[in-house]
């Protein structure tokens, strides 16, 4: 019997070692090494398509001068919908490999199926290793778009997938999901690091050799990173992330890597009964129209990617009923919240150490922009004092450790968006005033340097 070759792989980053080690020397994670079987005996009669074992024809590429390389402007495949077009940097680049990640149940399969159905004049192959043909049909009926150019394949073996690809010659391939697919050349189970990496490599070879774009859906681990090796992110051209709270209807589509466009772009979707719908005016939905101003509510003029967006932040401050005060936050980094509370305590003299503080960002959206700080801090104090902030006021500023209001980027865009939505006053950092033409705006701009100034201007 032939000896089975095995090796140890870090399930976090994909590093390989000859023997088991407790701590990964590459990514520093503990207890992530697992033994995987390497190469299986390949059957000679098997059609070897795009696999690593494929015989090369012995030719190698020659080097050429850079200026002799023809400039090829990638003729991108136009995709339906402004959001996806923007996030992809203007459409799908032929021959590109796109990794589409997100937590389970967030709507990855729905968005990809929608894309497949909407690309009516393109032959699309949707490969699913997770759902049956009937289930996909049910989903398509639910989405309610009909097309005669979308093929469905329920298969998990790469070689069988490639045989189907050779048969129907699709112009776009969608793999749902890379963790369920396996190649016959490696014996470890689907979803293991070496399987995921080898399958992705086969799709990469296929994409580059045939100039066909491939979308691969990938699952996300509990820690929020793409499951499987980090090497997957190095291999692909574009990494898209679908995020949002499953219990809320809004979903954010971000690019974390894009070889053919900016990674600053972001798209917003709303999960409805008939699939995902694009949201073109996010600010208007994320702000609740109230009859009376409520304490603890503050509007932040944030920037998500390149897109200005006004978001409602809510804070609740109450006396700690049980010993240790609680701090809880949804959509905002808890450590940053602790930092803001410490600044308020130390620099501004507010006694928040004995209070419970709860923070919520409307719509289940996660905000990374530090420009939201000022709104949050004002919301916390508004709730603490039980004094509502006027509804026509918004904020854009970062709070520093010294209690100063720090400037934020692209302030003009934020002010314009606030003005467009009918706000009458915006608080910004006085450092942002430099080079800013205040006359071009009709909205009242209050510049502030320290936290104390904001409070006296807000609450008198
Ligand atoms: P799905 O695309 O299966 O998620 P993923 O592939 O990321 O795991 O989406 C699953 C959720 O979306 C499920 O909870 C139901 C919901 N959904 C809708 O609300 N409306 C719809 O039209 C569809 C198709 C799904
Ligand atoms: Mg799915």
mmCIF file of N, CA, C and O in Angstrom, residues 27 50 79 83 87 112 120 140 149 152 172 248 253 277 287 301 306 332 348 393 400 409 431 438 447:
data_model
loop_
_atom_site.group_PDB
_atom_site.id
_atom_site.type_symbol
_atom_site.label_atom_id
_atom_site.label_comp_id
_atom_site.label_asym_id
_atom_site.label_seq_id
_atom_site.Cartn_x
_atom_site.Cartn_y
_atom_site.Cartn_z
ATOM 1 N N UNK A 27 1.306 33.093 12.376
ATOM 2 C CA UNK A 27 0.299 34.061 12.814
ATOM 3 C C UNK A 27 0.195 34.170 14.333
ATOM 4 O O UNK A 27 -0.537 35.013 14.847
ATOM 5 N N UNK A 50 -7.433 22.190 -15.155
ATOM 6 C CA UNK A 50 -7.020 23.312 -14.314
ATOM 7 C C UNK A 50 -6.447 22.887 -12.967
ATOM 8 O O UNK A 50 -6.376 23.665 -12.045
ATOM 9 N N UNK A 79 -22.519 45.339 -14.564
ATOM 10 C CA UNK A 79 -23.440 44.608 -13.696
ATOM 11 C C UNK A 79 -24.657 45.481 -13.395
ATOM 12 O O UNK A 79 -24.545 46.699 -13.365
ATOM 13 N N UNK A 83 -24.944 50.001 -6.802
ATOM 14 C CA UNK A 83 -24.144 49.691 -5.614
ATOM 15 C C UNK A 83 -23.030 48.700 -5.944
ATOM 16 O O UNK A 83 -21.872 48.946 -5.635
ATOM 17 N N UNK A 87 -18.929 49.209 -5.966
ATOM 18 C CA UNK A 87 -18.075 48.428 -5.078
ATOM 19 C C UNK A 87 -17.029 47.650 -5.875
ATOM 20 O O UNK A 87 -15.889 47.505 -5.456
ATOM 21 N N UNK A 112 -25.807 36.850 -4.738
ATOM 22 C CA UNK A 112 -25.151 36.237 -5.892
ATOM 23 C C UNK A 112 -26.170 35.679 -6.883
ATOM 24 O O UNK A 112 -26.009 35.793 -8.087
ATOM 25 N N UNK A 120 -28.888 39.197 -17.717
ATOM 26 C CA UNK A 120 -29.718 38.426 -18.637
ATOM 27 C C UNK A 120 -29.011 38.028 -19.932
ATOM 28 O O UNK A 120 -29.321 37.011 -20.522
ATOM 29 N N UNK A 140 -35.087 31.676 -6.334
ATOM 30 C CA UNK A 140 -35.207 32.484 -7.547
ATOM 31 C C UNK A 140 -36.645 32.952 -7.731
ATOM 32 O O UNK A 140 -36.898 34.102 -8.108
ATOM 33 N N UNK A 149 -30.691 32.371 -19.113
ATOM 34 C CA UNK A 149 -29.251 32.176 -19.325
ATOM 35 C C UNK A 149 -28.520 31.842 -18.036
ATOM 36 O O UNK A 149 -27.328 32.006 -17.930
ATOM 37 N N UNK A 152 -27.851 26.138 -13.231
ATOM 38 C CA UNK A 152 -27.641 25.757 -11.832
ATOM 39 C C UNK A 152 -26.954 24.400 -11.813
ATOM 40 O O UNK A 152 -27.310 23.519 -12.574
ATOM 41 N N UNK A 172 -19.705 33.644 -16.713
ATOM 42 C CA UNK A 172 -19.474 33.995 -15.314
ATOM 43 C C UNK A 172 -19.778 32.765 -14.467
ATOM 44 O O UNK A 172 -20.770 32.080 -14.700
ATOM 45 N N UNK A 248 -31.467 42.944 11.671
ATOM 46 C CA UNK A 248 -31.869 44.201 11.042
ATOM 47 C C UNK A 248 -31.933 43.990 9.546
ATOM 48 O O UNK A 248 -31.406 43.028 9.023
ATOM 49 N N UNK A 253 -22.111 46.343 1.946
ATOM 50 C CA UNK A 253 -21.188 45.607 1.092
ATOM 51 C C UNK A 253 -19.919 46.436 0.975
ATOM 52 O O UNK A 253 -19.951 47.558 0.493
ATOM 53 N N UNK A 277 -32.662 44.729 -1.855
ATOM 54 C CA UNK A 277 -32.945 45.920 -2.643
ATOM 55 C C UNK A 277 -31.878 46.968 -2.326
ATOM 56 O O UNK A 277 -31.448 47.108 -1.191
ATOM 57 N N UNK A 287 -32.326 57.911 9.864
ATOM 58 C CA UNK A 287 -32.713 58.919 10.853
ATOM 59 C C UNK A 287 -34.217 58.828 11.065
ATOM 60 O O UNK A 287 -34.986 58.861 10.120
ATOM 61 N N UNK A 301 -22.617 63.048 11.270
ATOM 62 C CA UNK A 301 -22.356 63.123 9.828
ATOM 63 C C UNK A 301 -21.106 62.304 9.572
ATOM 64 O O UNK A 301 -19.993 62.763 9.755
ATOM 65 N N UNK A 306 -16.380 56.246 0.647
ATOM 66 C CA UNK A 306 -16.359 57.588 0.064
ATOM 67 C C UNK A 306 -17.695 58.268 0.211
ATOM 68 O O UNK A 306 -17.930 59.306 -0.376
ATOM 69 N N UNK A 332 -20.733 49.930 17.618
ATOM 70 C CA UNK A 332 -19.608 50.801 17.926
ATOM 71 C C UNK A 332 -18.639 50.035 18.811
ATOM 72 O O UNK A 332 -19.055 49.235 19.642
ATOM 73 N N UNK A 348 -13.563 66.427 31.485
ATOM 74 C CA UNK A 348 -14.729 67.321 31.522
ATOM 75 C C UNK A 348 -15.475 67.241 32.848
ATOM 76 O O UNK A 348 -16.473 67.933 33.037
ATOM 77 N N UNK A 393 -29.817 69.544 14.479
ATOM 78 C CA UNK A 393 -28.382 69.691 14.726
ATOM 79 C C UNK A 393 -27.679 68.361 14.455
ATOM 80 O O UNK A 393 -28.212 67.304 14.777
ATOM 81 N N UNK A 400 -10.356 63.482 21.002
ATOM 82 C CA UNK A 400 -9.012 63.039 21.378
ATOM 83 C C UNK A 400 -8.928 62.773 22.864
ATOM 84 O O UNK A 400 -9.840 63.091 23.620
ATOM 85 N N UNK A 409 -11.743 63.856 8.053
ATOM 86 C CA UNK A 409 -11.492 64.036 6.624
ATOM 87 C C UNK A 409 -12.768 64.352 5.833
ATOM 88 O O UNK A 409 -13.866 64.111 6.324
ATOM 89 N N UNK A 431 -10.238 72.903 13.943
ATOM 90 C CA UNK A 431 -9.091 72.632 13.063
ATOM 91 C C UNK A 431 -9.538 72.388 11.622
ATOM 92 O O UNK A 431 -8.757 72.470 10.697
ATOM 93 N N UNK A 438 -16.570 78.734 4.194
ATOM 94 C CA UNK A 438 -17.835 78.629 4.925
ATOM 95 C C UNK A 438 -18.993 79.247 4.167
ATOM 96 O O UNK A 438 -20.150 78.894 4.384
ATOM 97 N N UNK A 447 -17.879 75.910 14.927
ATOM 98 C CA UNK A 447 -16.598 75.246 15.100
ATOM 99 C C UNK A 447 -16.257 75.228 16.587
ATOM 100 O O UNK A 447 -16.425 76.218 17.288
#
